[in-house]
mmCIF file of C-alpha atoms in Angstrom:
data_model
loop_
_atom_site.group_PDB
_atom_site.id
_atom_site.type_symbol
_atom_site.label_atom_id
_atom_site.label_comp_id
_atom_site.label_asym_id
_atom_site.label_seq_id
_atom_site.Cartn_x
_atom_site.Cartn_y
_atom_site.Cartn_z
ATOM 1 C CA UNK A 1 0.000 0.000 0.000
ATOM 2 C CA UNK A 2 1.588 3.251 -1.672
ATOM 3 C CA UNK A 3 3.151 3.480 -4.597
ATOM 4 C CA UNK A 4 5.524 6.234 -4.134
ATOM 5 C CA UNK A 5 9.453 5.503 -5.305
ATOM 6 C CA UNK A 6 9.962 2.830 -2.568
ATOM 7 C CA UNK A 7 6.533 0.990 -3.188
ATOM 8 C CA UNK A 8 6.397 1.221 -6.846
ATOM 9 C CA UNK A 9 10.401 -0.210 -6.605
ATOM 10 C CA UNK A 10 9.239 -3.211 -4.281
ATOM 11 C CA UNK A 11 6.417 -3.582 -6.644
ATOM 12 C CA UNK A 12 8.316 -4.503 -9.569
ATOM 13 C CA UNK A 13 10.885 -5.961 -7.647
ATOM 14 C CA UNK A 14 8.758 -8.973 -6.361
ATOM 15 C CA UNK A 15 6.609 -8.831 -9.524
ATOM 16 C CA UNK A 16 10.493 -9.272 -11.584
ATOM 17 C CA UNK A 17 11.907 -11.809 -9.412
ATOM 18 C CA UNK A 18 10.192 -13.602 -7.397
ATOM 19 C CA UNK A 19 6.605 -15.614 -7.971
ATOM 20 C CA UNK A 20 4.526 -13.909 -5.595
ATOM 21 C CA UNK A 21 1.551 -12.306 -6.957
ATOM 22 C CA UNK A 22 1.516 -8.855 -6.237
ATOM 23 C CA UNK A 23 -0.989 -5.932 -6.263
ATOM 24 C CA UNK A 24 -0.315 -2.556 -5.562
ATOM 25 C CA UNK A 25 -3.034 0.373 -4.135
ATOM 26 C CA UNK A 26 -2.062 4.215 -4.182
ATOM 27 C CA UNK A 27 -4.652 6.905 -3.512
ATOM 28 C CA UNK A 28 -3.396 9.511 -6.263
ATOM 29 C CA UNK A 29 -4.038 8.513 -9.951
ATOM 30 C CA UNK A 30 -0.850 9.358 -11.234
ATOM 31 C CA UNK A 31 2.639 10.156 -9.502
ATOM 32 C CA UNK A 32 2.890 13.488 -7.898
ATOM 33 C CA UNK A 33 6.888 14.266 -6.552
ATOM 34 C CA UNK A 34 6.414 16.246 -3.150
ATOM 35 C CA UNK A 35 10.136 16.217 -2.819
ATOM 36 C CA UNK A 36 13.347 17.915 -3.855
ATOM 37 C CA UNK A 37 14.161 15.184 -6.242
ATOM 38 C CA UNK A 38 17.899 15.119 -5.180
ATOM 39 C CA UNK A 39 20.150 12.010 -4.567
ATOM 40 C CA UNK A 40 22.874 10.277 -5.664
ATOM 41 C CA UNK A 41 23.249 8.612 -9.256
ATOM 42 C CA UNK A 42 25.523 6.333 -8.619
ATOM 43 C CA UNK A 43 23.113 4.264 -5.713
ATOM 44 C CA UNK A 44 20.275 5.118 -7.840
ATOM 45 C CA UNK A 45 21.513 3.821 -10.932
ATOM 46 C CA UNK A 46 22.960 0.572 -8.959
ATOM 47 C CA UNK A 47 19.399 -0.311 -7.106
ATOM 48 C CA UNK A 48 17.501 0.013 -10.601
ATOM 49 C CA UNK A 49 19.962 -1.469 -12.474
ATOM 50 C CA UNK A 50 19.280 -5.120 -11.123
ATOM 51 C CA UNK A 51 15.686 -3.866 -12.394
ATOM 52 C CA UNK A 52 17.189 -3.866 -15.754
ATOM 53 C CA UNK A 53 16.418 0.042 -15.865
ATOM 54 C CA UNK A 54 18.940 2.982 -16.680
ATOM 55 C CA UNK A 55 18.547 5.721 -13.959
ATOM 56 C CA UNK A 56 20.329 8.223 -16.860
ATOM 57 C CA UNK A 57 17.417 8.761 -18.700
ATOM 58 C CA UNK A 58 15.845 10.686 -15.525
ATOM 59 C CA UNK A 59 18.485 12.990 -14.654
ATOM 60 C CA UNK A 60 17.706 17.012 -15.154
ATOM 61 C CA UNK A 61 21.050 18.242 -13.504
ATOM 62 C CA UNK A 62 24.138 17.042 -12.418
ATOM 63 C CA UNK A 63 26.284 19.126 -9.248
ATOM 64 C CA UNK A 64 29.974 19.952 -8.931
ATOM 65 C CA UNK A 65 29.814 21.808 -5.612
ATOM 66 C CA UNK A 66 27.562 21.870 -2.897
ATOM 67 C CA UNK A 67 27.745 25.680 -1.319
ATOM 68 C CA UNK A 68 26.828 25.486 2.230
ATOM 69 C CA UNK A 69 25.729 29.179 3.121
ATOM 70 C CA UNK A 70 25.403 30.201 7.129
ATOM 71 C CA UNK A 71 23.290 33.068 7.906
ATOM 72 C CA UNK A 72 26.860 35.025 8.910
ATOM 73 C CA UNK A 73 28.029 35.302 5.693
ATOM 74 C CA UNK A 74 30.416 32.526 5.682
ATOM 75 C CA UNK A 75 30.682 29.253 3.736
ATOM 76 C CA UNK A 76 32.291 26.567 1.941
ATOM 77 C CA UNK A 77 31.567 23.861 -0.533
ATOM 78 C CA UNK A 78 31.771 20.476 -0.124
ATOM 79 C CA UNK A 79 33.069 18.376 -3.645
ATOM 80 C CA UNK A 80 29.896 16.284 -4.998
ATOM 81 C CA UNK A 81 30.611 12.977 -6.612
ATOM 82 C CA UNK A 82 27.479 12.310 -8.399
ATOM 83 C CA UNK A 83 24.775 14.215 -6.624
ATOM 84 C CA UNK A 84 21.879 14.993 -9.306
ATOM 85 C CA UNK A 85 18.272 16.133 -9.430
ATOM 86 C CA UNK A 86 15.978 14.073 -11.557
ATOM 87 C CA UNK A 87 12.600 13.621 -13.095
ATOM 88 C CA UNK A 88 11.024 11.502 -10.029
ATOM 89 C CA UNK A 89 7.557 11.768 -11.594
ATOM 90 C CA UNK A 90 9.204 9.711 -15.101
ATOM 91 C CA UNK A 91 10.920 7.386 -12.754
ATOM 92 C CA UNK A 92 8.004 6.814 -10.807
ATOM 93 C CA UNK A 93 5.623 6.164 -13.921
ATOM 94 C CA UNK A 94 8.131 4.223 -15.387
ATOM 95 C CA UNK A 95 8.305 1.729 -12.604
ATOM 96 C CA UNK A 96 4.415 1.500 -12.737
ATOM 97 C CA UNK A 97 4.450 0.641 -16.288
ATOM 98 C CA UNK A 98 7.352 -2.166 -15.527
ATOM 99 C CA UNK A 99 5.514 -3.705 -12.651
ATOM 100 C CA UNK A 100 2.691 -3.916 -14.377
ATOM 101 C CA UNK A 101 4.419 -5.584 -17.635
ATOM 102 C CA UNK A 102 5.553 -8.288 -15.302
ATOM 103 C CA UNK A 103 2.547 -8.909 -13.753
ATOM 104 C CA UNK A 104 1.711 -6.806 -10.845
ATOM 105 C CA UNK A 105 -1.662 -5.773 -10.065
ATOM 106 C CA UNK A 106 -1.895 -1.477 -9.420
ATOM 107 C CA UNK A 107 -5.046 -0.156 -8.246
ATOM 108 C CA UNK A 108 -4.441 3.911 -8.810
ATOM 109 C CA UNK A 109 -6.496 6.404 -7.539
ATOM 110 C CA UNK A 110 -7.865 3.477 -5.093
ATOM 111 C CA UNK A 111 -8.572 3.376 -0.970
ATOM 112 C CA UNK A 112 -8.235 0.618 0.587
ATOM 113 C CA UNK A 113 -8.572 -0.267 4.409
ATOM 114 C CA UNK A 114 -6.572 -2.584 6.336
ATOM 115 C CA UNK A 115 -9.675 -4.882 6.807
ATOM 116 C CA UNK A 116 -9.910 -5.245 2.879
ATOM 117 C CA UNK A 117 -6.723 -7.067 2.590
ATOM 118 C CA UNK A 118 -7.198 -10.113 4.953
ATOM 119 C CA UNK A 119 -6.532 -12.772 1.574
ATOM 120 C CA UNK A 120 -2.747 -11.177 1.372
ATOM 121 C CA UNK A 121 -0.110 -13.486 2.603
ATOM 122 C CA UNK A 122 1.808 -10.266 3.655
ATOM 123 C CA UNK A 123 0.528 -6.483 3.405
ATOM 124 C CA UNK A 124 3.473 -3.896 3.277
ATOM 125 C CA UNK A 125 3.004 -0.469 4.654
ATOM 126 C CA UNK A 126 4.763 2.081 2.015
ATOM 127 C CA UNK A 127 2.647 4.990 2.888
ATOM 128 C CA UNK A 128 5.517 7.283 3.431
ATOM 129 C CA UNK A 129 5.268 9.574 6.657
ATOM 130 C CA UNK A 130 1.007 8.985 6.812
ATOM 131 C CA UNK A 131 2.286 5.451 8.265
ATOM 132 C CA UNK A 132 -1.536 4.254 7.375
ATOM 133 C CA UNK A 133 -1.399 0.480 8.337
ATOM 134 C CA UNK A 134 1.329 0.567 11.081
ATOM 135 C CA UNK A 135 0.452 1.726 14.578
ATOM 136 C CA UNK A 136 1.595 5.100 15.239
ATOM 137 C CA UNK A 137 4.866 5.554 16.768
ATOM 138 C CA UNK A 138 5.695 6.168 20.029
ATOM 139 C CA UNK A 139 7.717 9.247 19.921
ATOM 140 C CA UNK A 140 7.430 10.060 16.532
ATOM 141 C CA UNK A 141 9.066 13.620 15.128
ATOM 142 C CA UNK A 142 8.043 14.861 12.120
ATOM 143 C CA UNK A 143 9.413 18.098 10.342
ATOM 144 C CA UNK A 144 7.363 20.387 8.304
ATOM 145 C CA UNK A 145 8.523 21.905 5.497
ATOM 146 C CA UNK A 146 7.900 24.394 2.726
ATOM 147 C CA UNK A 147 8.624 23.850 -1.072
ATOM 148 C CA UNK A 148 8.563 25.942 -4.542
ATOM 149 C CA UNK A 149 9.002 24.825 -7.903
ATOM 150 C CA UNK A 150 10.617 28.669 -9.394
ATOM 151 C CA UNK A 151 11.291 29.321 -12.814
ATOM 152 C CA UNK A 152 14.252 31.456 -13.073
ATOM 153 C CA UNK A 153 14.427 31.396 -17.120
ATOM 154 C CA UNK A 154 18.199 32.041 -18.643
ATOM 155 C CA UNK A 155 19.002 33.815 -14.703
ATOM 156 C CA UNK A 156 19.142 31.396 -12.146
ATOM 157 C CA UNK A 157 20.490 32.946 -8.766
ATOM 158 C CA UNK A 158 22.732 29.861 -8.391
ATOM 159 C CA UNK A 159 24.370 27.962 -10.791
ATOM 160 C CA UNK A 160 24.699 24.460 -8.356
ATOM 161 C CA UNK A 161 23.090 22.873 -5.128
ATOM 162 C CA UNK A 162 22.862 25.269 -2.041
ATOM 163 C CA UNK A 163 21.874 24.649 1.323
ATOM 164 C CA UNK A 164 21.475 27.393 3.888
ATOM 165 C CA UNK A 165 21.728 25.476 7.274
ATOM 166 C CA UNK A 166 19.588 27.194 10.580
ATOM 167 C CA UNK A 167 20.609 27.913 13.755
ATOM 168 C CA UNK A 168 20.799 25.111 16.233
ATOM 169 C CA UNK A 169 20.732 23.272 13.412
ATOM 170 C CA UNK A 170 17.127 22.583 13.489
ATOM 171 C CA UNK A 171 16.748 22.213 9.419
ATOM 172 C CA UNK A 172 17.741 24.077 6.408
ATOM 173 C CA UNK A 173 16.513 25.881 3.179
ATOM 174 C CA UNK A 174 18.144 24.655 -0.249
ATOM 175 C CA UNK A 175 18.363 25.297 -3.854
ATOM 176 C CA UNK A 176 18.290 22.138 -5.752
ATOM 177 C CA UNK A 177 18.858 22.995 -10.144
ATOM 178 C CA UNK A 178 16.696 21.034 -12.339
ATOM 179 C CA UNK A 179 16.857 22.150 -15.892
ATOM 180 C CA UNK A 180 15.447 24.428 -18.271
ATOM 181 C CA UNK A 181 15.730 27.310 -15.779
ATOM 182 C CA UNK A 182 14.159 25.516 -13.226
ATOM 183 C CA UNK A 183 15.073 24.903 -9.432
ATOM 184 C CA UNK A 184 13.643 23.237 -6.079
ATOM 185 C CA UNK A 185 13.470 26.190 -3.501
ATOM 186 C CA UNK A 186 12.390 24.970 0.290
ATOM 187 C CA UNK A 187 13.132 24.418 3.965
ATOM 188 C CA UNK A 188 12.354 22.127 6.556
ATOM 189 C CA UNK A 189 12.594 22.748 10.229
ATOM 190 C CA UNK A 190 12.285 20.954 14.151
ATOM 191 C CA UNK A 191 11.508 24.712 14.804
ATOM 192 C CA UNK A 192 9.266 25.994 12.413
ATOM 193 C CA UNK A 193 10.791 28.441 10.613
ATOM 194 C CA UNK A 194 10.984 27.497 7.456
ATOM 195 C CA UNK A 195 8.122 29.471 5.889
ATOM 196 C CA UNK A 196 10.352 32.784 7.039
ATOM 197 C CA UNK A 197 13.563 31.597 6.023
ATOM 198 C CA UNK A 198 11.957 30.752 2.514
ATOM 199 C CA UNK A 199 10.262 33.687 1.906
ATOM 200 C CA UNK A 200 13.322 35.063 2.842
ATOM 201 C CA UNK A 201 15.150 33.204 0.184
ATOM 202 C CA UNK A 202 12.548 34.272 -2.326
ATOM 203 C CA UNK A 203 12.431 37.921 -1.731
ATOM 204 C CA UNK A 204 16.407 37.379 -1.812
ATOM 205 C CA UNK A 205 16.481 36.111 -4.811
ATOM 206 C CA UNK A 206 13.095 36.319 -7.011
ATOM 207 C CA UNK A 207 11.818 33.672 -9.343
ATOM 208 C CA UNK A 208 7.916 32.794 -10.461
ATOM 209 C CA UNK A 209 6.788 30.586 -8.367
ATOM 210 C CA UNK A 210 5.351 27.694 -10.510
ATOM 211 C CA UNK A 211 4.184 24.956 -7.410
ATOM 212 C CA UNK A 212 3.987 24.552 -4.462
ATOM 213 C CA UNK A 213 4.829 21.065 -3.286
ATOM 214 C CA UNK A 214 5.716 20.717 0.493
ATOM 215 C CA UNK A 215 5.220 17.944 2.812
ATOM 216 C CA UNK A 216 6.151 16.693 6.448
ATOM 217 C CA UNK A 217 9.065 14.610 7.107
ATOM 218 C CA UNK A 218 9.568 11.920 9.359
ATOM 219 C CA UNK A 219 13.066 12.365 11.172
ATOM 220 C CA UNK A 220 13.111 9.261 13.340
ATOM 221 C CA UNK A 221 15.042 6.895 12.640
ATOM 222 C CA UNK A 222 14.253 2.996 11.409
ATOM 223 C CA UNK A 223 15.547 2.021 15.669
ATOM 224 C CA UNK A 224 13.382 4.585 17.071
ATOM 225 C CA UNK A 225 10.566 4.100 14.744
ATOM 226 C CA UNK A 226 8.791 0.961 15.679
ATOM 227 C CA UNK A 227 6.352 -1.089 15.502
ATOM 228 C CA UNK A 228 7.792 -1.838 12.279
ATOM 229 C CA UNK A 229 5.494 -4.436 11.962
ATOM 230 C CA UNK A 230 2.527 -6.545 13.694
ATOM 231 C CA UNK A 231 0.561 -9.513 13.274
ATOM 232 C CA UNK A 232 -3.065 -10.281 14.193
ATOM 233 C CA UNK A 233 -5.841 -12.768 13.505
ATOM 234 C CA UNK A 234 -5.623 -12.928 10.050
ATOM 235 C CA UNK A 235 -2.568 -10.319 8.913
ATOM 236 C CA UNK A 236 1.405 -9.921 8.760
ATOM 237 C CA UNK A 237 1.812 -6.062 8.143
ATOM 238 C CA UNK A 238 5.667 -5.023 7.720
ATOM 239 C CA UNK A 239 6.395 -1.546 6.585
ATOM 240 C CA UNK A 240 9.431 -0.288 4.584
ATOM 241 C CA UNK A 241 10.442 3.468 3.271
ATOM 242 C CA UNK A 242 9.522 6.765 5.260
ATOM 243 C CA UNK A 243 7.005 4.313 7.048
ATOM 244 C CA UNK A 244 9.392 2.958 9.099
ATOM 245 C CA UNK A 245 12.428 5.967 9.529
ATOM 246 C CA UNK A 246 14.541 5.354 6.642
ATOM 247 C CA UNK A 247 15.206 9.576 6.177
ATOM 248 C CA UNK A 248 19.149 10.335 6.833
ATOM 249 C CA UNK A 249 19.066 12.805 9.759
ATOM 250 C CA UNK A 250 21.303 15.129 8.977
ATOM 251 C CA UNK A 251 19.630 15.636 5.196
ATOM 252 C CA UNK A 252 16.709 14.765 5.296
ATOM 253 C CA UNK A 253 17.377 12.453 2.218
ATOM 254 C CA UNK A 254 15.182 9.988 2.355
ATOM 255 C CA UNK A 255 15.025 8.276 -1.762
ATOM 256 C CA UNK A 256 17.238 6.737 -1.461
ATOM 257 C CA UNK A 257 17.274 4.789 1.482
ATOM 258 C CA UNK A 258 13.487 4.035 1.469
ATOM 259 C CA UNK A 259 14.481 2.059 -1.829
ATOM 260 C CA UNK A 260 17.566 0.723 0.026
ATOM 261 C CA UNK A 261 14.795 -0.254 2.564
ATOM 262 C CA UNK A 262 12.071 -2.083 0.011
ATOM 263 C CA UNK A 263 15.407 -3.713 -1.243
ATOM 264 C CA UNK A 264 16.186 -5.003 2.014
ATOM 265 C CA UNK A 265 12.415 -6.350 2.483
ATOM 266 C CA UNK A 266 12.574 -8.023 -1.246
ATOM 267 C CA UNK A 267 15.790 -9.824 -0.253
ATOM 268 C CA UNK A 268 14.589 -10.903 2.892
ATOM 269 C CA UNK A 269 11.306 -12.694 1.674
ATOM 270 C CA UNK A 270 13.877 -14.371 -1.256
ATOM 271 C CA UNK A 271 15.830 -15.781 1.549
ATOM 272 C CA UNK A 272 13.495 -16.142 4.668
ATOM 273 C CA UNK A 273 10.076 -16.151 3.192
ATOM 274 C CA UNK A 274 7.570 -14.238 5.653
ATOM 275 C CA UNK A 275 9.633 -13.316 8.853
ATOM 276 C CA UNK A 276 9.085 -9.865 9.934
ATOM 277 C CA UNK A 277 11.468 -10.404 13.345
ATOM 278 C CA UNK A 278 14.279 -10.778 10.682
ATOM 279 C CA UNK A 279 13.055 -7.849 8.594
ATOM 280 C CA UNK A 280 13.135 -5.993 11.585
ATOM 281 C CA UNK A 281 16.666 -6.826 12.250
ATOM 282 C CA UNK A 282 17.966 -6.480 8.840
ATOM 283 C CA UNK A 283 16.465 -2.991 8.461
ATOM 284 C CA UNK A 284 17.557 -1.975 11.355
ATOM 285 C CA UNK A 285 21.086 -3.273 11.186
ATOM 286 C CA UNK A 286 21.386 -1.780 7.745
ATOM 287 C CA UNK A 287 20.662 1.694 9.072
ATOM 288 C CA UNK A 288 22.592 1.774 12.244
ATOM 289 C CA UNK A 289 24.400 4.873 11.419
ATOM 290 C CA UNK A 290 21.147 6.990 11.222
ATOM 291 C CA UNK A 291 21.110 6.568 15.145
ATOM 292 C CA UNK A 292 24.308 8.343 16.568
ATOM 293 C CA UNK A 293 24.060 11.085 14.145
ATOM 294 C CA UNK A 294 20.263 11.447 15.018
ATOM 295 C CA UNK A 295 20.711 11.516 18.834
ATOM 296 C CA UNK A 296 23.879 14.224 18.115
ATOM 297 C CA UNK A 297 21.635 16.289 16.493
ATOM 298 C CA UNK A 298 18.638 15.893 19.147
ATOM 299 C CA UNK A 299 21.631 17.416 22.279
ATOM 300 C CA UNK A 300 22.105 20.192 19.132
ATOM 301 C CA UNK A 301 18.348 20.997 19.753
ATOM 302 C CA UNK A 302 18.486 20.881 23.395
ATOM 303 C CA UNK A 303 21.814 23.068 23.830
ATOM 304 C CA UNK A 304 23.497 20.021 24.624
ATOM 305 C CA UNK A 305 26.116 20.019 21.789
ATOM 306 C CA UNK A 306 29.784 20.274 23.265
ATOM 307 C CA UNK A 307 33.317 18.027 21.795
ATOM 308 C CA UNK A 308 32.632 15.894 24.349
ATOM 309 C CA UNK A 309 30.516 13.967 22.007
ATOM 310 C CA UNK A 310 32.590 14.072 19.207
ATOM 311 C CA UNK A 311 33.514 10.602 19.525
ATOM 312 C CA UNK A 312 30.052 9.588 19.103
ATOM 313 C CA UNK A 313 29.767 10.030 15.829
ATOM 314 C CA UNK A 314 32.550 8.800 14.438
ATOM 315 C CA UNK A 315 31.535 5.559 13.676
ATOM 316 C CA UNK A 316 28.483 6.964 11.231
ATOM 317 C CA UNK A 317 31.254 8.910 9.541
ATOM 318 C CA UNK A 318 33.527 6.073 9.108
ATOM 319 C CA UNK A 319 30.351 4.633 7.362
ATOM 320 C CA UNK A 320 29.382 7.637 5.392
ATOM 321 C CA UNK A 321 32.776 8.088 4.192
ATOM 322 C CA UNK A 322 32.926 4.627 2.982
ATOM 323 C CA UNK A 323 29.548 5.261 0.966
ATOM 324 C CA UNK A 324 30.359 8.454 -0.323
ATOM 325 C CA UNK A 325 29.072 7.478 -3.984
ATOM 326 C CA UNK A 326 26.056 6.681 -2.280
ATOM 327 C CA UNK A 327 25.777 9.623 -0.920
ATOM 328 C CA UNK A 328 26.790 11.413 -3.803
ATOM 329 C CA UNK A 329 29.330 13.697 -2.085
ATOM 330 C CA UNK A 330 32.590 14.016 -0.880
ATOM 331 C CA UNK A 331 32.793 13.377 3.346
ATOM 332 C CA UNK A 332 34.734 15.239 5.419
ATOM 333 C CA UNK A 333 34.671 15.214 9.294
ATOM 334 C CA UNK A 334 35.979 19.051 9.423
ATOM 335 C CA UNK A 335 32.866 19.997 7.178
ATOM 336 C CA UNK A 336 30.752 17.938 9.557
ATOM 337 C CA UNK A 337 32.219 19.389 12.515
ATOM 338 C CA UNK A 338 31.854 22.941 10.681
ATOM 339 C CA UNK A 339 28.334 22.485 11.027
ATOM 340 C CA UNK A 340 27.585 21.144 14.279
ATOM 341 C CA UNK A 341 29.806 24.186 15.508
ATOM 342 C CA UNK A 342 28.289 27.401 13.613
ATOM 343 C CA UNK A 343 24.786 26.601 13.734
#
């Protein structure tokens, strides 16, 4: 249930390769990107490449430099190794038509209510942040955020990704390129202030506003974000994607690994058949460097930020910096340091 990029890749995934029969429910007729449509190429074009698919065709704009811009004036760019924005609505239409060429079932523009799946050996939750089928979580945190689509024409105001972080590092605005003029202009925020730095941005630098498409984010991550799945009478309900925490903290990227996510649930069933305890570890294993970088940034919020924990995160950046083509950037602890330390 959902059919945004990580339930329309899980779709086709299990319709592709393995012999379940699989149907697929989503209540918007057609795809509809409420995101900034940035990620890496290099993971993307590995995860839809065993798909047979060739994540090239979707790319609008490919980065350099990443300018990170701190409300003092001062900044620096961080080296990007493969970080692009692309057409998620194609992508996402194109794995419809695929699923449904290998035999999935996809009931668009459908609702559907827990009780109405009771024949399904297993029901997956992909429902993004709305978390429809799962219980809710505990202690849940979810970031609003504001979003343009501007049309700059031939004058664009920057000529690569920007990101303008917030103090106490509560969120960020950004400036993602697309093409043909075009850019991503938003903000997300533990604090709220989004809309103002936005607008700010805007007034800043002046574009036509051509959509607005915002959304909430969920910032927990997969450890924190449980029940990730349940069982009753007649049901096995797992979740994968936003569902279930899979957003990187300190981005709020969450493509990416929500796909990493349905990829982990796909290999799982292959391998285990129907064991959501598993699942459950897998995921959770997978992600394990979401966790110190999430609670870092929580003693941010709180004024608790000091070099004392430091240490803490250097396992996560021993991990990002081993994935930096996943990533799509280069990692350096001094620019994560940076920061921690000026916002």
């Amino acid at each position: 249930m959902g059919l945004g990029v990580a339930g329309s890749y899980l779709a086709l995934k299990l319709s592709k390769e393995t012999a379940h029969e699989v149907h697929g429910f989503d209540l918007l007729r057609k795809a509809d990107t409420r995101c900034a449509w940035g990620a890496s190429k290099h993971e993307l074009s590995r995860l839809l490449g065993t798909l047979e698919l060739d994540f090239s065709e979707f790319i609008l704009f490919e980065g350099r430099k990443l300018r990170v811009i701190f409300e003092d004036g001062h900044e620096f760019r961080i080296p990007l190794m493969g970080l692009v924005s692309f057409d998620k609505d194609a992508l996402e239409e194109r794995l419809h038509t695929e699923a449904q060429r290998t035999g999935a079932t996809l009931h668009l523009g459908e609702k559907v209510r827990l009780e109405n799946l009771a024949n399904y050996d297993l029901v997956i939750d992909a429902t993004g942040v709305y978390r429809s089928l799962l219980p809710k979580i505990r202690n849940d945190l979810i970031f609003p955020n504001i979003e343009y689509r501007v049309e700059y024409g031939g004058n664009p105001p920057f000529d690569d990704f920007a990101v303008f972080p917030y103090p106490k590092l509560g969120g960020y605005s950004w400036f993602f390129p697309l093409a043909s003029g075009m850019a991503h202009v938003g903000g997300g925020d533990r604090f709220h202030r989004q809309k103002e730095k936005v607008d700010s941005l805007l007034r800043k630098y002046p574009g036509r506003v051509v959509k607005l498409i915002s959304r909430p984010i969920r910032m927990v991550p997969p450890a924190l974000a449980g029940p990730i799945w349940f069982r009753n009478s007649r049901q096995t309900v797992v979740g994968v994607g936003e569902a279930v925490g899979t957003v990187f903290p300190l981005l709020g990227e969450g493509i990416i690994p929500s796909m990493q996510a349905a990829e982990t649930l796909s290999e799982h069933l292959l391998r285990e058949g129907i064991d959501p305890e598993g699942y459950e570890h897998a995921l959770i294993e997978r992600f394990f460097y979401f966790d110190p970088i999430f609670r870092a940034i929580q003693a941010k919020w709180k004024g608790g930020w000091s070099s004392a924990l430091r240490p803490s995160l250097i396992p996560s950046y021993i991990k990002v910096k081993r994935m930096e083509k996943r990533f799509g950037v280069e990692v350096r602890l001094s620019h994560l340091l940076e920061i921690f330390n000026r916002t």
